[in-house]
Structures are given as C-alpha cells and as structure tokens.
Amino acid sequence: MREGNLEAPTRHPLDWQSADFRDEGKLFAELERVFDICHGCRRCVSLCQSFPNLFDLVDATDDGEVHGVRNADYWKVVDQCYLCDLCYMTKCPYTPPHAWNLDFPHLMLRAKAFKFGQGEVPAREKLLASTDVHGQFAGIPIVVQAVNKVSTTKPLRKFMQAQLGVNAEAWRPALAEQRFRWGRAMSHGSEATHGERTPGKVAIFATCYVNYNEPGIGEDLLKVLEHNRIPYEIVEKEQCCGMPRLELGDLEGVERARKANIPVLARYAREGWAILSAVPSCTLMFKQELPLMFPGDADTQLVKDAMWDPFEYLVARHKDGLLKTDFNTALGKISYHIPCHGRVQNIGRKTEEMFKLIGRSVSVQLNTVERCSGHAGTYGVKTATHPLAMKIGKPVFKAMAKDEPDFISSDCALAGHHIAQGMAQAGTPAKALQHPLSLVRRAYGLA
C-alpha cells in the first residue's frame, strides 16, 4: 500500500440514518482504528486541542499505544473537535480515496451524534445553538436596547457563565435594532444579465447572524450588487441553516432545518438564481454537509449547485466581464483572515483575489493570514473552551497585527471579532474591524 494520497481528498456520503452509525460497539471500534492511525502520524498536532489531547492520552499509557486508552477518555478528543475540517483538507494523508478511508471530522460528528442521542448534551448547550431563539428579540424597540445594555454588565456576564456556560470574558454579538430581513425584499430596475460562469440574478440567504446581529454586512452586499446592476431578492423565508445543531451532533435538528429551507431555496435554484450567503459556515452547510447527509435528495443537490460564496460569485462575475471596477477609495493596509469554512469550500482565495483586483485601481497593501482563528462558533464563547480558543488563535492574532494594518477583516464575522479581542489582549489592538463586503463597498465609494 502506498503511503498517503496522491489525489485530492474526496468525501463519502454520511450514512447517519443507518443502525451502524450509532451502534456503540462499532463507533468505538472505528474511533480506536482512526485514533491509532492519527497516533502514528501526528501531523495535526498544531491544529486544535483534539490532537494534543489524543496524543497525551496515548503517551500516558503503559506501552504508548491507543488500546491502552479508556473509552471514556475518548470524549476528551471528541469534545474538542469543532468541525473546522482543516485536518481533512490540509493535513491528513489518509483521507479517501486512500484505502484507510480516514475522515476525522465526520467520525467526530458521528460520536457527537451518539452522545446527543444518549441525552448527554446539556440543555444550556442546546440553547446556545438555538440561534433563531436568541434572535427573537432583535429589532424590537426598547427590548433590544435593554437586552444589549444588560448583557454587557459584569453581574449578568458572571450569571451567564455560571448558568449558561458562556464565558464572562468572551466577546459576544449584540442584537440588531433592525433585522436585515425587515428591509427591502428585492431590487428594482435592473434586468438580469447572465454570464458564461454566473447567473445574472441573486437570491440572498440572510443567515441568523446577518439578520439578527450585523445587518450592515447584508446591506453592504446589497449595495455592491446594486452598483453592479445585479438584481437580487431576499429569500422568501428561512430558518437557521443547521450548522450550530450539526456541531452538537443533533442531526435530527439539522434535518428539520433542511426541511424548512431546502424547498424554498430549491425554487430559486430551479429559476436560475445564484444563492448567496455571507457567512461561510452557512454556505458550507448547503454546499457540503447537507448534500452529504441527504445524497439522494434532488432538491438538496440542486441547492448545492446554486450556492455561492459572495466573493466566489463576484470574482466569477469579473471573469465574465460583468463586474464594475470603478474603485475610487484607497483601503490602505489590510490584514485579511481566511476562515476555515471558507477554505473547506475548495473555491480558492476568492476574497483575496477581490482585494487584489481593487488594488489595481487604488492603494491596497494586503496581508493574508490562512490559519484557524480558534473561534469556531459556540466553541469560542463557552466557559470551558474560550481560553483554548484564545490559545489556538494566538498565531493568528500575531500575524494579523503585522505592519499595523488600517483594517482587519475576515469573511467570518465571528472570527473577526475574536481576532480583534485577541489582538487587544496582546497589546496590538486593531485600528478598525470591517467585513470584506464592507471594504468592497468602501472601495467603490458607495454611501
């Protein structure tokens, strides 16, 4: 057998509805098989806390082998995986099509699903993953201001740490005073101009974060589309994409979200719309995780093919000769972070390409950082894991501070705020944090 892959990694469908998937004996047998391979390789030791925990457990056994690790200790590995997928995409030499067929993230997902099915996931973690529940207060006059004010007080932060497991020191998003989806439903006055690579009209999947927390990101995307005379429509209705539920192992919850979202999005796909989501994790959910969970569902596969990262779409639009390049405002020095779930989409460095395109017209000095920030959704705010998230992000915080940038930026808004917090703690605070879409709007000089 050859050592390692010569081909790009491929993904097998996730057989999550089979009896074997949650069979305890078969699960732990597979965990032992994979952990034994990982122990013999150790290339992933620098990625996250899962691998140091695994190797420490093995090294503490009498003979330094995986079979000496207690099954109960396997959870010290599983619970540290936040499904960033970087081990699969960038490090592991044994992913399929290699005969050893090693898919560490999806094995961790399988273990999380087993744990969830056993009722061992605390209610407070389920609540933390219920983004549509949190967002119910967004946009309600007086209430939203009161919630935001109270949530910044030290006593409540300490209470939330004790009762909800939310670290008192972790950055957390405020609720928006106006929800994104309460704004304009569609553009007016532009005819769809289709390109060789791109549909000429765009349907926006708002995402919980843009809708409830930072609607300005969505507004900036709409301004960029309007400037380029690309007609758009906010999708008729939506729920959370399901990624927070996936991270918990609540696959039935993911299925419920799919049943709510896919029929709506499939209609746009059939009508020739490009579907854009400004949160990489949400885009990845529709591009990878749902298609792997439901490989036989035609509508899910249809949505997969119609789903675009915003910069993937804009760069393709430029290659079609249909993107305006009348940039007139210099951006100066930018430290740009590529988020994990952007990398996993396998689309290349599209946001970086856009910044370089802007740099042909106005001043842009770009510093690109391609490493996990450590935030990883709820992982970065939980009491137990926030310190680990800050530790994982330290190399990123340092790299982003290079040359004292005018802006720091990440396609993942959560990662951006996490990086800003880490830089401030390191004594190299960012001058300004802006989403890449906001910087493109700025470069166009759009009000």
Tab-separated table of N, CA and C in Angstrom, residues 165-253:
chain	number	residue	atom	x	y	z
A	165	GLY	N	-23.054	28.655	30.868
A	165	GLY	CA	-21.780	28.189	30.348
A	165	GLY	C	-21.168	29.104	29.317
A	166	VAL	N	-21.528	30.401	29.352
A	166	VAL	CA	-20.966	31.383	28.425
A	166	VAL	C	-19.875	32.150	29.161
A	167	ASN	N	-18.663	32.057	28.680
A	167	ASN	CA	-17.525	32.659	29.361
A	167	ASN	C	-17.707	34.169	29.509
A	168	ALA	N	-17.493	34.668	30.717
A	168	ALA	CA	-17.719	36.085	31.007
A	168	ALA	C	-16.773	36.986	30.232
A	169	GLU	N	-15.615	36.470	29.822
A	169	GLU	CA	-14.621	37.290	29.125
A	169	GLU	C	-14.768	37.241	27.609
A	170	ALA	N	-15.567	36.324	27.107
A	170	ALA	CA	-15.660	36.139	25.660
A	170	ALA	C	-16.456	37.250	24.995
A	171	TRP	N	-16.008	37.673	23.799
A	171	TRP	CA	-16.813	38.595	23.011
A	171	TRP	C	-18.088	37.890	22.579
A	172	ARG	N	-19.186	38.637	22.592
A	172	ARG	CA	-20.450	38.074	22.093
A	172	ARG	C	-21.193	39.151	21.306
A	173	PRO	N	-21.939	38.771	20.287
A	173	PRO	CA	-22.582	39.764	19.422
A	173	PRO	C	-23.779	40.427	20.083
A	174	ALA	N	-23.967	41.697	19.778
A	174	ALA	CA	-25.169	42.412	20.208
A	174	ALA	C	-26.307	42.101	19.246
A	175	LEU	N	-27.523	42.328	19.699
A	175	LEU	CA	-28.689	42.181	18.835
A	175	LEU	C	-28.893	43.464	18.024
A	176	ALA	N	-29.312	43.303	16.793
A	176	ALA	CA	-29.516	44.453	15.912
A	176	ALA	C	-30.824	45.162	16.242
A	177	GLU	N	-30.829	46.475	16.066
A	177	GLU	CA	-32.053	47.242	16.289
A	177	GLU	C	-33.020	47.123	15.126
A	178	GLN	N	-32.525	46.694	13.987
A	178	GLN	CA	-33.378	46.473	12.810
A	178	GLN	C	-32.906	45.205	12.111
A	179	ARG	N	-33.759	44.222	11.971
A	179	ARG	CA	-33.366	42.974	11.315
A	179	ARG	C	-33.130	43.198	9.823
A	180	PHE	N	-32.172	42.489	9.292
A	180	PHE	CA	-31.869	42.610	7.868
A	180	PHE	C	-33.069	42.226	7.013
A	181	ARG	N	-33.753	41.176	7.377
A	181	ARG	CA	-34.871	40.684	6.559
A	181	ARG	C	-36.089	41.604	6.625
A	182	TRP	N	-36.081	42.588	7.503
A	182	TRP	CA	-37.175	43.546	7.558
A	182	TRP	C	-36.965	44.704	6.591
A	183	GLY	N	-35.853	44.689	5.879
A	183	GLY	CA	-35.575	45.741	4.907
A	183	GLY	C	-36.195	45.410	3.563
A	184	ARG	N	-35.508	45.848	2.497
A	184	ARG	CA	-36.043	45.639	1.154
A	184	ARG	C	-36.041	44.161	0.777
A	185	ALA	N	-37.089	43.718	0.144
A	185	ALA	CA	-37.198	42.312	-0.241
A	185	ALA	C	-36.529	42.038	-1.582
A	186	MET	N	-36.491	43.054	-2.450
A	186	MET	CA	-35.893	42.824	-3.775
A	186	MET	C	-35.428	44.150	-4.366
A	187	SER	N	-34.580	44.045	-5.376
A	187	SER	CA	-34.119	45.242	-6.081
A	187	SER	C	-35.100	45.574	-7.192
A	188	HIS	N	-34.936	46.751	-7.717
A	188	HIS	CA	-35.837	47.193	-8.781
A	188	HIS	C	-35.038	47.839	-9.910
A	189	GLY	N	-35.516	47.670	-11.118
A	189	GLY	CA	-34.989	48.437	-12.231
A	189	GLY	C	-33.840	47.834	-13.007
A	190	SER	N	-33.361	46.652	-12.637
A	190	SER	CA	-32.244	46.049	-13.365
A	190	SER	C	-32.680	44.751	-14.031
A	191	GLU	N	-32.266	44.570	-15.258
A	191	GLU	CA	-32.508	43.319	-15.956
A	191	GLU	C	-31.354	42.356	-15.668
A	192	ALA	N	-31.679	41.098	-15.543
A	192	ALA	CA	-30.650	40.089	-15.272
A	192	ALA	C	-29.777	39.890	-16.508
A	193	THR	N	-28.475	40.041	-16.333
A	193	THR	CA	-27.521	39.792	-17.408
A	193	THR	C	-26.691	38.585	-17.025
A	194	HIS	N	-26.941	37.478	-17.665
A	194	HIS	CA	-26.257	36.235	-17.323
A	194	HIS	C	-24.891	36.186	-18.002
A	195	GLY	N	-23.921	35.654	-17.281
A	195	GLY	CA	-22.588	35.479	-17.836
A	195	GLY	C	-22.314	34.020	-18.140
A	196	GLU	N	-21.174	33.762	-18.700
A	196	GLU	CA	-20.793	32.382	-19.006
A	196	GLU	C	-20.682	31.549	-17.729
A	197	ARG	N	-20.211	32.172	-16.659
A	197	ARG	CA	-19.983	31.470	-15.396
A	197	ARG	C	-21.039	31.774	-14.352
A	198	THR	N	-21.741	32.879	-14.477
A	198	THR	CA	-22.590	33.368	-13.390
A	198	THR	C	-24.022	33.635	-13.822
A	199	PRO	N	-24.990	33.225	-12.999
A	199	PRO	CA	-26.359	33.698	-13.208
A	199	PRO	C	-26.404	35.202	-12.989
A	200	GLY	N	-27.324	35.856	-13.634
A	200	GLY	CA	-27.390	37.314	-13.564
A	200	GLY	C	-28.292	37.851	-12.482
A	201	LYS	N	-28.860	36.983	-11.642
A	201	LYS	CA	-29.708	37.437	-10.546
A	201	LYS	C	-29.362	36.635	-9.294
A	202	VAL	N	-29.522	37.282	-8.143
A	202	VAL	CA	-29.027	36.729	-6.888
A	202	VAL	C	-30.133	36.658	-5.844
A	203	ALA	N	-30.247	35.502	-5.193
A	203	ALA	CA	-31.129	35.329	-4.042
A	203	ALA	C	-30.258	35.306	-2.790
A	204	ILE	N	-30.608	36.111	-1.797
A	204	ILE	CA	-29.797	36.258	-0.590
A	204	ILE	C	-30.382	35.407	0.534
A	205	PHE	N	-29.586	34.433	1.014
A	205	PHE	CA	-29.922	33.710	2.246
A	205	PHE	C	-29.280	34.512	3.374
A	206	ALA	N	-30.084	35.175	4.180
A	206	ALA	CA	-29.583	36.193	5.100
A	206	ALA	C	-28.639	35.636	6.150
A	207	THR	N	-28.925	34.451	6.688
A	207	THR	CA	-28.247	33.823	7.826
A	207	THR	C	-28.712	34.470	9.127
A	208	CYS	N	-28.684	33.695	10.197
A	208	CYS	CA	-29.095	34.208	11.508
A	208	CYS	C	-28.237	35.393	11.922
A	209	TYR	N	-26.932	35.283	11.705
A	209	TYR	CA	-26.027	36.312	12.196
A	209	TYR	C	-26.269	37.653	11.507
A	210	VAL	N	-26.360	37.636	10.193
A	210	VAL	CA	-26.594	38.886	9.463
A	210	VAL	C	-27.980	39.425	9.782
A	211	ASN	N	-28.955	38.563	9.903
A	211	ASN	CA	-30.322	39.001	10.153
A	211	ASN	C	-30.489	39.605	11.539
A	212	TYR	N	-29.928	38.933	12.543
A	212	TYR	CA	-30.189	39.334	13.928
A	212	TYR	C	-29.088	40.185	14.558
A	213	ASN	N	-27.852	40.090	14.046
A	213	ASN	CA	-26.735	40.718	14.746
A	213	ASN	C	-26.017	41.817	13.963
A	214	GLU	N	-25.638	41.544	12.727
A	214	GLU	CA	-24.923	42.547	11.930
A	214	GLU	C	-25.567	42.706	10.552
A	215	PRO	N	-26.737	43.328	10.510
A	215	PRO	CA	-27.403	43.511	9.210
A	215	PRO	C	-26.614	44.377	8.247
A	216	GLY	N	-25.675	45.169	8.777
A	216	GLY	CA	-24.862	46.014	7.903
A	216	GLY	C	-24.067	45.223	6.887
A	217	ILE	N	-23.675	43.993	7.250
A	217	ILE	CA	-22.955	43.141	6.288
A	217	ILE	C	-23.852	42.855	5.088
A	218	GLY	N	-25.103	42.513	5.369
A	218	GLY	CA	-26.058	42.260	4.290
A	218	GLY	C	-26.335	43.502	3.474
A	219	GLU	N	-26.453	44.651	4.141
A	219	GLU	CA	-26.690	45.900	3.423
A	219	GLU	C	-25.527	46.235	2.496
A	220	ASP	N	-24.310	45.955	2.952
A	220	ASP	CA	-23.150	46.217	2.104
A	220	ASP	C	-23.154	45.317	0.871
A	221	LEU	N	-23.559	44.057	1.046
A	221	LEU	CA	-23.669	43.152	-0.100
A	221	LEU	C	-24.697	43.682	-1.101
A	222	LEU	N	-25.840	44.152	-0.597
A	222	LEU	CA	-26.871	44.675	-1.497
A	222	LEU	C	-26.371	45.903	-2.255
A	223	LYS	N	-25.627	46.776	-1.577
A	223	LYS	CA	-25.092	47.970	-2.238
A	223	LYS	C	-24.135	47.591	-3.376
A	224	VAL	N	-23.307	46.562	-3.126
A	224	VAL	CA	-22.371	46.107	-4.153
A	224	VAL	C	-23.128	45.512	-5.338
A	225	LEU	N	-24.161	44.736	-5.065
A	225	LEU	CA	-24.972	44.169	-6.143
A	225	LEU	C	-25.676	45.265	-6.931
A	226	GLU	N	-26.257	46.236	-6.219
A	226	GLU	CA	-26.944	47.338	-6.903
A	226	GLU	C	-25.990	48.129	-7.799
A	227	HIS	N	-24.799	48.388	-7.287
A	227	HIS	CA	-23.811	49.143	-8.061
A	227	HIS	C	-23.462	48.410	-9.354
A	228	ASN	N	-23.475	47.088	-9.291
A	228	ASN	CA	-23.153	46.280	-10.465
A	228	ASN	C	-24.391	45.877	-11.254
A	229	ARG	N	-25.523	46.498	-10.922
A	229	ARG	CA	-26.790	46.288	-11.634
A	229	ARG	C	-27.154	44.794	-11.694
A	230	ILE	N	-26.979	44.137	-10.554
A	230	ILE	CA	-27.353	42.724	-10.430
A	230	ILE	C	-28.640	42.659	-9.621
A	231	PRO	N	-29.753	42.282	-10.226
A	231	PRO	CA	-31.000	42.186	-9.464
A	231	PRO	C	-30.904	41.126	-8.379
A	232	TYR	N	-31.521	41.401	-7.243
A	232	TYR	CA	-31.460	40.472	-6.115
A	232	TYR	C	-32.824	40.364	-5.449
A	233	GLU	N	-32.952	39.342	-4.661
A	233	GLU	CA	-34.149	39.143	-3.856
A	233	GLU	C	-33.730	38.459	-2.551
A	234	ILE	N	-34.277	38.923	-1.424
A	234	ILE	CA	-34.067	38.227	-0.157
A	234	ILE	C	-34.977	37.006	-0.177
A	235	VAL	N	-34.444	35.824	0.131
A	235	VAL	CA	-35.268	34.615	0.001
A	235	VAL	C	-36.548	34.756	0.808
A	236	GLU	N	-37.589	34.158	0.297
A	236	GLU	CA	-38.933	34.357	0.818
A	236	GLU	C	-39.019	34.109	2.327
A	237	LYS	N	-38.407	33.035	2.797
A	237	LYS	CA	-38.369	32.745	4.232
A	237	LYS	C	-37.198	31.816	4.498
A	238	GLU	N	-36.714	31.827	5.739
A	238	GLU	CA	-35.572	30.985	6.070
A	238	GLU	C	-35.541	30.700	7.563
A	239	GLN	N	-34.858	29.613	7.903
A	239	GLN	CA	-34.517	29.290	9.276
A	239	GLN	C	-33.000	29.178	9.369
A	240	CYS	N	-32.498	28.957	10.576
A	240	CYS	CA	-31.073	28.682	10.748
A	240	CYS	C	-30.658	27.558	9.806
A	241	CYS	N	-29.485	27.675	9.219
A	241	CYS	CA	-29.001	26.673	8.263
A	241	CYS	C	-28.798	25.305	8.904
A	242	GLY	N	-28.615	25.258	10.226
A	242	GLY	CA	-28.426	23.984	10.928
A	242	GLY	C	-27.015	23.730	11.404
A	243	MET	N	-26.062	24.602	11.058
A	243	MET	CA	-24.674	24.358	11.457
A	243	MET	C	-24.492	24.279	12.973
A	244	PRO	N	-25.095	25.164	13.772
A	244	PRO	CA	-24.942	25.014	15.228
A	244	PRO	C	-25.463	23.677	15.736
A	245	ARG	N	-26.530	23.173	15.131
A	245	ARG	CA	-27.063	21.864	15.508
A	245	ARG	C	-26.104	20.750	15.085
A	246	LEU	N	-25.510	20.907	13.925
A	246	LEU	CA	-24.537	19.912	13.458
A	246	LEU	C	-23.383	19.797	14.437
A	247	GLU	N	-22.890	20.924	14.925
A	247	GLU	CA	-21.762	20.919	15.844
A	247	GLU	C	-22.095	20.201	17.151
A	248	LEU	N	-23.383	20.175	17.512
A	248	LEU	CA	-23.818	19.457	18.717
A	248	LEU	C	-24.008	17.959	18.473
A	249	GLY	N	-24.132	17.572	17.198
A	249	GLY	CA	-24.490	16.200	16.871
A	249	GLY	C	-25.993	15.990	16.792
A	250	ASP	N	-26.751	17.076	16.775
A	250	ASP	CA	-28.216	16.994	16.683
A	250	ASP	C	-28.606	16.895	15.209
A	251	LEU	N	-28.465	15.710	14.658
A	251	LEU	CA	-28.694	15.538	13.222
A	251	LEU	C	-30.176	15.592	12.867
A	252	GLU	N	-31.034	15.213	13.801
A	252	GLU	CA	-32.468	15.356	13.551
A	252	GLU	C	-32.842	16.841	13.488
A	253	GLY	N	-32.189	17.655	14.321
A	253	GLY	CA	-32.402	19.092	14.248
A	253	GLY	C	-31.920	19.666	12.929
